[in-house]
mmCIF file of C-alpha atoms and ligand atoms in Angstrom:
data_model
loop_
_atom_site.group_PDB
_atom_site.id
_atom_site.type_symbol
_atom_site.label_atom_id
_atom_site.label_comp_id
_atom_site.label_asym_id
_atom_site.label_seq_id
_atom_site.Cartn_x
_atom_site.Cartn_y
_atom_site.Cartn_z
ATOM 1 C CA UNK P 20 -9.055 15.090 -4.727
ATOM 2 C CA UNK P 21 -7.058 14.819 -1.542
ATOM 3 C CA UNK P 22 -4.965 11.930 -2.745
ATOM 4 C CA UNK P 23 -2.051 13.796 -4.221
ATOM 5 C CA UNK P 24 -0.691 17.005 -2.790
ATOM 6 C CA UNK P 25 -0.024 19.729 -5.319
ATOM 7 C CA UNK P 26 3.138 20.756 -3.557
ATOM 8 C CA UNK P 27 5.514 19.565 -0.868
ATOM 9 C CA UNK P 28 5.126 21.628 2.309
ATOM 10 C CA UNK P 29 8.318 23.422 3.295
ATOM 11 C CA UNK P 30 8.546 22.557 6.995
ATOM 12 C CA UNK P 31 11.227 23.783 9.395
ATOM 13 C CA UNK P 32 11.994 20.717 11.550
ATOM 14 C CA UNK P 33 13.187 22.950 14.418
ATOM 15 C CA UNK P 34 9.699 24.388 14.664
ATOM 16 C CA UNK P 35 7.672 21.311 13.785
ATOM 17 C CA UNK P 36 5.470 19.886 16.558
ATOM 18 C CA UNK P 37 3.241 16.853 16.928
ATOM 19 C CA UNK P 38 0.133 17.354 19.065
ATOM 20 C CA UNK P 39 -1.772 14.422 20.536
ATOM 21 C CA UNK P 40 -5.075 15.454 22.102
ATOM 22 C CA UNK P 41 -8.805 14.703 22.278
ATOM 23 C CA UNK P 42 -9.986 11.856 24.537
ATOM 24 C CA UNK P 43 -6.777 11.677 26.591
ATOM 25 C CA UNK P 44 -5.791 12.521 30.193
ATOM 26 C CA UNK P 45 -2.592 14.394 29.274
ATOM 27 C CA UNK P 46 -2.449 16.060 25.848
ATOM 28 C CA UNK P 47 1.083 16.061 24.420
ATOM 29 C CA UNK P 48 2.951 18.534 22.258
ATOM 30 C CA UNK P 49 6.245 17.064 21.087
ATOM 31 C CA UNK P 50 9.098 18.606 19.128
ATOM 32 C CA UNK P 51 11.251 16.553 16.769
ATOM 33 C CA UNK P 52 13.962 16.542 19.458
ATOM 34 C CA UNK P 53 11.451 15.218 22.022
ATOM 35 C CA UNK P 54 10.467 12.405 19.668
ATOM 36 C CA UNK P 55 14.067 11.440 18.874
ATOM 37 C CA UNK P 56 14.833 11.040 22.571
ATOM 38 C CA UNK P 57 12.214 8.273 22.895
ATOM 39 C CA UNK P 58 12.857 4.562 22.228
ATOM 40 C CA UNK P 59 12.727 3.947 18.476
ATOM 41 C CA UNK P 60 12.105 0.955 16.241
ATOM 42 C CA UNK P 61 13.221 0.335 12.652
ATOM 43 C CA UNK P 62 11.177 -1.773 10.218
ATOM 44 C CA UNK P 63 11.031 -2.425 6.488
ATOM 45 C CA UNK P 64 7.548 -1.880 5.031
ATOM 46 C CA UNK P 65 5.951 -1.371 1.644
ATOM 47 C CA UNK P 66 3.369 1.282 0.826
ATOM 48 C CA UNK P 67 0.845 0.977 -1.969
ATOM 49 C CA UNK P 68 -1.673 3.485 -3.323
ATOM 50 C CA UNK P 69 -5.184 2.257 -4.061
ATOM 51 C CA UNK P 70 -4.754 3.756 -7.502
ATOM 52 C CA UNK P 71 -2.584 0.739 -8.341
ATOM 53 C CA UNK P 72 -5.141 -1.073 -10.410
ATOM 54 C CA UNK P 73 -4.226 -3.391 -13.266
ATOM 55 C CA UNK P 74 -6.447 -2.572 -16.268
ATOM 56 C CA UNK P 75 -6.361 -3.973 -19.823
ATOM 57 C CA UNK P 76 -5.471 -0.548 -21.229
ATOM 58 C CA UNK P 77 -2.330 -0.192 -19.117
ATOM 59 C CA UNK P 78 0.649 -1.176 -21.216
ATOM 60 C CA UNK P 79 3.481 -1.378 -18.669
ATOM 61 C CA UNK P 80 4.013 -2.716 -15.156
ATOM 62 C CA UNK P 81 4.806 0.858 -14.110
ATOM 63 C CA UNK P 82 1.412 2.109 -15.298
ATOM 64 C CA UNK P 83 -0.547 -0.814 -13.832
ATOM 65 C CA UNK P 84 1.316 -1.327 -10.566
ATOM 66 C CA UNK P 85 3.947 1.392 -10.167
ATOM 67 C CA UNK P 86 2.376 3.216 -7.214
ATOM 68 C CA UNK P 87 4.170 1.208 -4.579
ATOM 69 C CA UNK P 88 7.470 1.541 -2.740
ATOM 70 C CA UNK P 89 9.384 -0.070 0.090
ATOM 71 C CA UNK P 90 11.577 1.636 2.681
ATOM 72 C CA UNK P 91 13.211 1.030 6.022
ATOM 73 C CA UNK P 92 11.321 3.270 8.437
ATOM 74 C CA UNK P 93 12.546 4.476 11.838
ATOM 75 C CA UNK P 94 10.377 6.100 14.455
ATOM 76 C CA UNK P 95 8.494 5.913 17.712
ATOM 77 C CA UNK P 96 5.667 3.384 18.158
ATOM 78 C CA UNK P 97 2.458 5.408 18.349
ATOM 79 C CA UNK P 98 1.286 3.112 21.177
ATOM 80 C CA UNK P 99 4.056 4.527 23.370
ATOM 81 C CA UNK P 100 2.822 8.105 22.844
ATOM 82 C CA UNK P 101 -0.817 7.131 23.327
ATOM 83 C CA UNK P 102 -0.024 5.360 26.603
ATOM 84 C CA UNK P 103 1.879 8.423 27.755
ATOM 85 C CA UNK P 104 -1.163 10.567 26.920
ATOM 86 C CA UNK P 105 -3.581 8.175 28.642
ATOM 87 C CA UNK P 106 -6.379 7.182 26.268
ATOM 88 C CA UNK P 107 -9.957 7.303 27.603
ATOM 89 C CA UNK P 108 -12.304 4.314 27.525
ATOM 90 C CA UNK P 109 -14.446 4.370 24.402
ATOM 91 C CA UNK P 110 -11.824 6.205 22.355
ATOM 92 C CA UNK P 111 -11.914 3.752 19.461
ATOM 93 C CA UNK P 112 -10.514 5.893 16.639
ATOM 94 C CA UNK P 113 -7.807 8.431 15.928
ATOM 95 C CA UNK P 114 -7.773 11.193 13.345
ATOM 96 C CA UNK P 115 -4.343 11.842 11.858
ATOM 97 C CA UNK P 116 -3.667 15.185 10.207
ATOM 98 C CA UNK P 117 -0.901 16.468 7.925
ATOM 99 C CA UNK P 118 0.451 19.980 7.523
ATOM 100 C CA UNK P 119 -0.450 20.933 3.935
ATOM 101 C CA UNK P 120 -3.604 22.753 2.846
ATOM 102 C CA UNK P 121 -5.890 19.739 2.506
ATOM 103 C CA UNK P 122 -4.407 18.151 5.653
ATOM 104 C CA UNK P 123 -4.604 14.582 4.301
ATOM 105 C CA UNK P 124 -6.743 13.691 7.314
ATOM 106 C CA UNK P 125 -7.645 10.058 7.984
ATOM 107 C CA UNK P 126 -9.787 8.268 10.578
ATOM 108 C CA UNK P 127 -7.980 5.151 11.733
ATOM 109 C CA UNK P 128 -8.880 2.432 14.278
ATOM 110 C CA UNK P 129 -7.368 2.730 17.783
ATOM 111 C CA UNK P 130 -6.633 -1.023 17.823
ATOM 112 C CA UNK P 131 -4.318 -0.592 14.833
ATOM 113 C CA UNK P 132 -2.704 2.505 16.410
ATOM 114 C CA UNK P 133 -1.909 0.429 19.506
ATOM 115 C CA UNK P 134 -0.762 -2.574 17.451
ATOM 116 C CA UNK P 135 1.911 -1.285 15.075
ATOM 117 C CA UNK P 136 1.579 2.301 13.860
ATOM 118 C CA UNK P 137 4.874 4.216 13.761
ATOM 119 C CA UNK P 138 5.490 7.940 14.010
ATOM 120 C CA UNK P 139 8.390 7.848 11.560
ATOM 121 C CA UNK P 140 11.180 10.407 11.225
ATOM 122 C CA UNK P 141 13.713 8.149 9.472
ATOM 123 C CA UNK P 142 13.642 6.533 6.027
ATOM 124 C CA UNK P 143 16.474 4.307 4.837
ATOM 125 C CA UNK P 144 18.800 5.694 7.514
ATOM 126 C CA UNK P 145 18.136 9.328 6.585
ATOM 127 C CA UNK P 146 15.436 11.841 7.485
ATOM 128 C CA UNK P 147 12.100 11.047 5.791
ATOM 129 C CA UNK P 148 12.309 12.592 2.321
ATOM 130 C CA UNK P 149 10.297 15.799 1.755
ATOM 131 C CA UNK P 150 7.998 14.130 -0.796
ATOM 132 C CA UNK P 151 7.365 11.262 1.608
ATOM 133 C CA UNK P 152 6.447 13.410 4.629
ATOM 134 C CA UNK P 153 9.481 15.221 6.111
ATOM 135 C CA UNK P 154 9.939 15.650 8.998
ATOM 136 C CA UNK P 155 7.296 13.249 10.315
ATOM 137 C CA UNK P 156 5.056 10.614 8.803
ATOM 138 C CA UNK P 157 2.498 8.243 10.251
ATOM 139 C CA UNK P 158 3.317 4.749 9.092
ATOM 140 C CA UNK P 159 0.381 2.336 9.102
ATOM 141 C CA UNK P 160 1.820 -1.007 7.952
ATOM 142 C CA UNK P 161 -0.493 -3.113 5.744
ATOM 143 C CA UNK P 162 -3.094 -0.379 5.334
ATOM 144 C CA UNK P 163 -3.686 1.332 2.004
ATOM 145 C CA UNK P 164 -1.264 4.151 1.127
ATOM 146 C CA UNK P 165 -3.855 6.830 1.845
ATOM 147 C CA UNK P 166 -3.747 6.029 5.580
ATOM 148 C CA UNK P 167 -0.020 6.844 5.871
ATOM 149 C CA UNK P 168 -0.399 10.544 6.644
ATOM 150 C CA UNK P 169 2.623 12.599 5.589
ATOM 151 C CA UNK P 170 3.878 15.819 7.230
ATOM 152 C CA UNK P 171 2.108 14.608 10.392
ATOM 153 C CA UNK P 172 1.331 17.326 12.929
ATOM 154 C CA UNK P 173 -1.748 16.247 14.895
ATOM 155 C CA UNK P 174 -3.431 13.134 16.198
ATOM 156 C CA UNK P 175 -6.836 13.572 17.755
ATOM 157 C CA UNK P 176 -8.163 10.697 19.854
ATOM 158 C CA UNK P 177 -11.900 10.304 19.189
ATOM 159 C CA UNK P 178 -14.850 8.010 19.822
ATOM 160 C CA UNK P 179 -15.929 7.119 16.295
ATOM 161 C CA UNK P 180 -15.069 7.195 12.627
ATOM 162 C CA UNK P 181 -15.170 10.783 11.324
ATOM 163 C CA UNK P 182 -16.014 12.072 7.860
ATOM 164 C CA UNK P 183 -12.815 13.970 7.167
ATOM 165 C CA UNK P 184 -11.539 15.261 3.835
ATOM 166 C CA UNK P 185 -10.342 11.926 2.499
ATOM 167 C CA UNK P 186 -13.360 9.999 3.722
ATOM 168 C CA UNK P 187 -15.778 12.501 2.160
ATOM 169 C CA UNK P 188 -14.341 11.439 -1.143
ATOM 170 C CA UNK P 189 -15.359 7.851 -0.532
ATOM 171 C CA UNK P 190 -18.302 7.658 1.840
ATOM 172 C CA UNK P 191 -20.282 10.745 0.878
ATOM 173 C CA UNK P 192 -23.683 9.115 1.290
ATOM 174 C CA UNK P 193 -23.200 7.354 4.610
ATOM 175 C CA UNK P 194 -23.651 8.521 8.159
ATOM 176 C CA UNK P 195 -20.564 8.411 10.411
ATOM 177 C CA UNK P 196 -22.386 6.182 12.914
ATOM 178 C CA UNK P 197 -23.227 3.487 10.382
ATOM 179 C CA UNK P 198 -20.351 3.793 7.944
ATOM 180 C CA UNK P 199 -18.318 0.676 7.317
ATOM 181 C CA UNK P 200 -15.019 1.842 5.898
ATOM 182 C CA UNK P 201 -13.666 -0.419 3.188
ATOM 183 C CA UNK P 202 -11.194 -2.801 4.775
ATOM 184 C CA UNK P 203 -7.938 -0.910 5.127
ATOM 185 C CA UNK P 204 -5.681 -3.981 5.127
ATOM 186 C CA UNK P 205 -4.347 -4.915 1.728
ATOM 187 C CA UNK P 206 -4.251 -8.515 0.506
ATOM 188 C CA UNK P 207 -1.462 -10.570 -1.085
ATOM 189 C CA UNK P 208 -0.186 -9.203 -4.386
ATOM 190 C CA UNK P 209 2.628 -9.927 -6.801
ATOM 191 C CA UNK P 210 3.712 -8.589 -10.169
ATOM 192 C CA UNK P 211 6.122 -9.895 -12.765
ATOM 193 C CA UNK P 212 8.517 -7.064 -13.625
ATOM 194 C CA UNK P 213 10.470 -9.051 -16.244
ATOM 195 C CA UNK P 214 9.342 -9.912 -18.837
ATOM 196 C CA UNK P 215 6.593 -7.299 -18.687
ATOM 197 C CA UNK P 216 4.518 -5.046 -20.929
ATOM 198 C CA UNK P 217 6.323 -3.332 -23.824
ATOM 199 C CA UNK P 218 9.512 -5.320 -23.267
ATOM 200 C CA UNK P 219 10.891 -7.426 -26.073
ATOM 201 C CA UNK P 220 12.481 -10.866 -25.799
ATOM 202 C CA UNK P 221 15.234 -10.990 -28.448
ATOM 203 C CA UNK P 222 15.074 -14.743 -29.085
ATOM 204 C CA UNK P 223 13.878 -18.071 -27.701
ATOM 205 C CA UNK P 224 15.924 -19.619 -24.905
ATOM 206 C CA UNK P 225 16.747 -19.102 -21.258
ATOM 207 C CA UNK P 226 15.383 -16.223 -19.204
ATOM 208 C CA UNK P 227 14.745 -15.546 -15.571
ATOM 209 C CA UNK P 228 11.212 -14.381 -14.787
ATOM 210 C CA UNK P 229 11.467 -11.906 -11.890
ATOM 211 C CA UNK P 230 9.113 -9.763 -9.864
ATOM 212 C CA UNK P 231 7.913 -8.461 -6.526
ATOM 213 C CA UNK P 232 5.397 -9.806 -3.993
ATOM 214 C CA UNK P 233 3.922 -8.198 -0.876
ATOM 215 C CA UNK P 234 0.955 -8.501 1.464
ATOM 216 C CA UNK P 235 -0.734 -6.590 4.235
ATOM 217 C CA UNK P 236 -1.357 -10.014 5.805
ATOM 218 C CA UNK P 237 2.282 -10.426 6.871
ATOM 219 C CA UNK P 238 5.253 -11.999 5.145
ATOM 220 C CA UNK P 239 5.256 -13.746 1.778
ATOM 221 C CA UNK P 240 5.185 -17.515 2.303
ATOM 222 C CA UNK P 241 5.470 -18.486 -1.370
ATOM 223 C CA UNK P 242 5.255 -17.210 -4.912
ATOM 224 C CA UNK P 243 4.210 -19.403 -7.826
ATOM 225 C CA UNK P 244 4.654 -18.671 -11.510
ATOM 226 C CA UNK P 245 2.678 -20.012 -14.461
ATOM 227 C CA UNK P 246 3.903 -19.846 -18.063
ATOM 228 C CA UNK P 247 0.691 -21.327 -19.510
ATOM 229 C CA UNK P 248 -1.935 -18.806 -18.432
ATOM 230 C CA UNK P 249 -2.630 -20.380 -15.045
ATOM 231 C CA UNK P 250 -3.051 -24.061 -16.055
ATOM 232 C CA UNK P 251 0.066 -25.182 -14.175
ATOM 233 C CA UNK P 252 2.143 -23.459 -11.484
ATOM 234 C CA UNK P 253 5.730 -23.795 -10.259
ATOM 235 C CA UNK P 254 7.268 -22.473 -7.049
ATOM 236 C CA UNK P 255 9.556 -19.464 -7.578
ATOM 237 C CA UNK P 256 12.695 -18.736 -5.593
ATOM 238 C CA UNK P 257 12.538 -15.976 -2.967
ATOM 239 C CA UNK P 258 15.529 -13.764 -3.803
ATOM 240 C CA UNK P 259 15.537 -11.134 -1.064
ATOM 241 C CA UNK P 260 15.343 -11.070 2.724
ATOM 242 C CA UNK P 261 11.750 -11.701 3.787
ATOM 243 C CA UNK P 262 10.349 -8.902 5.910
ATOM 244 C CA UNK P 263 6.785 -8.724 7.168
ATOM 245 C CA UNK P 264 4.558 -6.402 5.115
ATOM 246 C CA UNK P 265 7.375 -5.623 2.693
ATOM 247 C CA UNK P 266 8.325 -6.054 -0.942
ATOM 248 C CA UNK P 267 9.849 -9.491 -1.489
ATOM 249 C CA UNK P 268 11.744 -10.266 -4.695
ATOM 250 C CA UNK P 269 11.173 -13.558 -6.512
ATOM 251 C CA UNK P 270 12.557 -15.235 -9.604
ATOM 252 C CA UNK P 271 12.310 -18.452 -11.577
ATOM 253 C CA UNK P 272 14.282 -19.892 -14.488
ATOM 254 C CA UNK P 273 12.351 -20.232 -17.729
ATOM 255 C CA UNK P 274 13.086 -21.595 -21.140
ATOM 256 C CA UNK P 275 11.002 -19.838 -23.777
ATOM 257 C CA UNK P 276 10.227 -22.168 -26.674
ATOM 258 C CA UNK P 277 9.319 -19.291 -28.983
ATOM 259 C CA UNK P 278 5.559 -19.992 -28.857
ATOM 260 C CA UNK P 279 2.870 -17.584 -27.697
ATOM 261 C CA UNK P 280 2.335 -17.893 -23.945
ATOM 262 C CA UNK P 281 0.878 -16.120 -20.898
ATOM 263 C CA UNK P 282 2.994 -15.488 -17.790
ATOM 264 C CA UNK P 283 1.361 -15.095 -14.367
ATOM 265 C CA UNK P 284 2.535 -14.896 -10.767
ATOM 266 C CA UNK P 285 0.525 -15.476 -7.619
ATOM 267 C CA UNK P 286 1.630 -15.250 -4.011
ATOM 268 C CA UNK P 287 0.486 -16.657 -0.692
ATOM 269 C CA UNK P 288 1.084 -14.842 2.595
ATOM 270 C CA UNK P 289 1.670 -16.334 6.024
ATOM 271 C CA UNK P 290 -2.041 -16.032 6.857
ATOM 272 C CA UNK P 291 -2.600 -18.456 3.962
ATOM 273 C CA UNK P 292 -4.297 -15.806 1.812
ATOM 274 C CA UNK P 293 -3.790 -16.415 -1.923
ATOM 275 C CA UNK P 294 -3.666 -13.689 -4.567
ATOM 276 C CA UNK P 295 -6.820 -13.898 -6.739
ATOM 277 C CA UNK P 296 -7.219 -13.750 -10.517
ATOM 278 C CA UNK P 297 -9.134 -10.766 -11.908
ATOM 279 C CA UNK P 298 -12.214 -13.002 -12.343
ATOM 280 C CA UNK P 299 -12.009 -14.267 -8.750
ATOM 281 C CA UNK P 300 -11.493 -10.732 -7.489
ATOM 282 C CA UNK P 301 -14.507 -9.419 -9.445
ATOM 283 C CA UNK P 302 -16.687 -12.313 -8.248
ATOM 284 C CA UNK P 303 -16.190 -11.127 -4.672
ATOM 285 C CA UNK P 304 -18.250 -8.059 -5.655
ATOM 286 C CA UNK P 305 -20.677 -10.154 -7.740
ATOM 287 C CA UNK P 306 -19.172 -8.737 -10.920
ATOM 288 C CA UNK P 307 -17.411 -10.156 -13.926
ATOM 289 C CA UNK P 308 -13.872 -9.126 -14.816
ATOM 290 C CA UNK P 309 -15.326 -7.312 -17.866
ATOM 291 C CA UNK P 310 -17.570 -5.255 -15.596
ATOM 292 C CA UNK P 311 -14.598 -4.422 -13.369
ATOM 293 C CA UNK P 312 -12.539 -3.236 -16.339
ATOM 294 C CA UNK P 313 -15.443 -1.237 -17.802
ATOM 295 C CA UNK P 314 -15.791 0.764 -14.574
ATOM 296 C CA UNK P 315 -12.296 1.979 -13.760
ATOM 297 C CA UNK P 316 -13.560 4.508 -11.225
ATOM 298 C CA UNK P 317 -15.396 1.915 -9.136
ATOM 299 C CA UNK P 318 -14.255 1.750 -5.559
ATOM 300 C CA UNK P 319 -12.995 -1.737 -4.824
ATOM 301 C CA UNK P 320 -10.650 -1.286 -1.907
ATOM 302 C CA UNK P 321 -7.430 -2.996 -2.829
ATOM 303 C CA UNK P 322 -6.856 -4.266 -6.339
ATOM 304 C CA UNK P 323 -4.535 -7.171 -5.714
ATOM 305 C CA UNK P 324 -5.535 -9.419 -8.609
ATOM 306 C CA UNK P 325 -3.054 -11.076 -10.960
ATOM 307 C CA UNK P 326 -1.691 -9.094 -13.915
ATOM 308 C CA UNK P 327 -0.828 -11.583 -16.696
ATOM 309 C CA UNK P 328 1.683 -10.817 -19.443
ATOM 310 C CA UNK P 329 1.235 -12.238 -22.939
ATOM 311 C CA UNK P 330 4.397 -13.071 -24.874
ATOM 312 C CA UNK P 331 3.891 -13.105 -28.649
ATOM 313 C CA UNK P 332 5.808 -15.231 -31.149
ATOM 314 C CA UNK P 333 7.772 -12.089 -32.024
ATOM 315 C CA UNK P 334 8.907 -11.856 -28.382
ATOM 316 C CA UNK P 335 6.844 -8.731 -27.742
ATOM 317 C CA UNK P 336 5.220 -8.620 -24.286
ATOM 318 C CA UNK P 337 1.724 -7.193 -23.780
ATOM 319 C CA UNK P 338 -0.869 -6.808 -21.038
ATOM 320 C CA UNK P 339 -2.613 -10.200 -20.788
ATOM 321 C CA UNK P 340 -5.848 -8.827 -19.326
ATOM 322 C CA UNK P 341 -6.832 -7.703 -22.841
HETATM 323 N N1 MTE H 403 -0.657 14.677 4.368
HETATM 324 C C1 MTE H 403 -0.851 13.830 3.340
HETATM 325 N N2 MTE H 403 -0.555 12.533 3.497
HETATM 326 C C2 MTE H 403 -0.746 11.648 2.488
HETATM 327 C C3 MTE H 403 -1.294 12.078 1.246
HETATM 328 C C4 MTE H 403 -1.615 13.457 1.101
HETATM 329 O O1 MTE H 403 -2.085 13.932 0.052
HETATM 330 N N3 MTE H 403 -1.372 14.308 2.165
HETATM 331 N N4 MTE H 403 -1.487 11.152 0.241
HETATM 332 C C5 MTE H 403 -1.675 9.749 0.676
HETATM 333 C C6 MTE H 403 -1.713 8.784 -0.407
HETATM 334 S S1 MTE H 403 -3.126 8.723 -1.324
HETATM 335 C C7 MTE H 403 -0.705 7.872 -0.605
HETATM 336 S S2 MTE H 403 -0.855 6.640 -1.755
HETATM 337 C C8 MTE H 403 0.560 7.950 0.146
HETATM 338 C C9 MTE H 403 1.730 8.047 -0.835
HETATM 339 O O2 MTE H 403 2.921 8.034 -0.132
HETATM 340 P P1 MTE H 403 4.310 8.383 -0.825
HETATM 341 O O3 MTE H 403 4.164 9.726 -1.472
HETATM 342 O O4 MTE H 403 5.316 8.343 0.265
HETATM 343 O O5 MTE H 403 4.557 7.320 -1.862
HETATM 344 O O6 MTE H 403 0.579 9.022 1.050
HETATM 345 C C10 MTE H 403 -0.634 9.305 1.695
HETATM 346 N N5 MTE H 403 -0.415 10.336 2.686
HETATM 347 MO MO1 MO H 404 -2.955 7.086 -2.867
#
């Protein structure tokens, strides 16, 4: 599988180059110093792996939804480099390539490259960390983690979607001319981090339910929390600065009466998209939630459905999808 590198490439930043070529008038080869001389932008964005898939068997929030992170990224807008290179008419895709053995190659739409992709060299005010792509990473806000090619060294401007290493894994039976890649943009998602699976409430009384929300559709407009398994919902408080396409922290006061209950959160983004339940999510594929859970390997794109937590009378918290 190309999804996880087996090692972190040891790259000398003094020697590292980014090449932009293919359907362009003026191919570019840029050093790190060249890139750092160009106008930069800094933005906070989350990343999430498609492997983040809440399943009944997953006991903790880390296991069900831990493959996500949020950083402040600094870099050069890819659009600036592409304009400098002069993109040909009909060049509707790019192929981004990393430096390690399997290259982590991805075909990505030109429209997205021109809209908001970043060639990032900074992460939280420091160089991008080795594990996250040092010295250069392609940042593709809102698109699934896979698209955010680490250790970036080459961007080829092309006419159509290509079957590269990562795509072979997913679209093995389709022809490049007719393939319809699963939608890259991730939907609205939230998770309750407290109280969550395997945690223990010591006694009845006051708690604050807290968690994280994010969406590829933009910023988080609201988060609602239910303490009765989705029968009634209350607006939660947004507790962090709201950035577009970024983790947003929420919380709500709660008085636990000591009875068994099911906690759920659902968010709405500024496109008006609402996070689905597992049943609603499965229905989109003409499945039931049971079918979805019985086929963990099934390709579904982004798995942004609600992960409920069941609180027992003993205060023990368990996965509520069971
Ligand atoms: N070059 C390269 N880029 C890559 C990968 C890879 O294996 N090689 N893995 C991708 C996948 S599947 C994900 S989810 C993200 C993970 O990013 P992170 O390690 O910064 O969390 O990087 C993506 N970029
Ligand atoms: Mo991933």
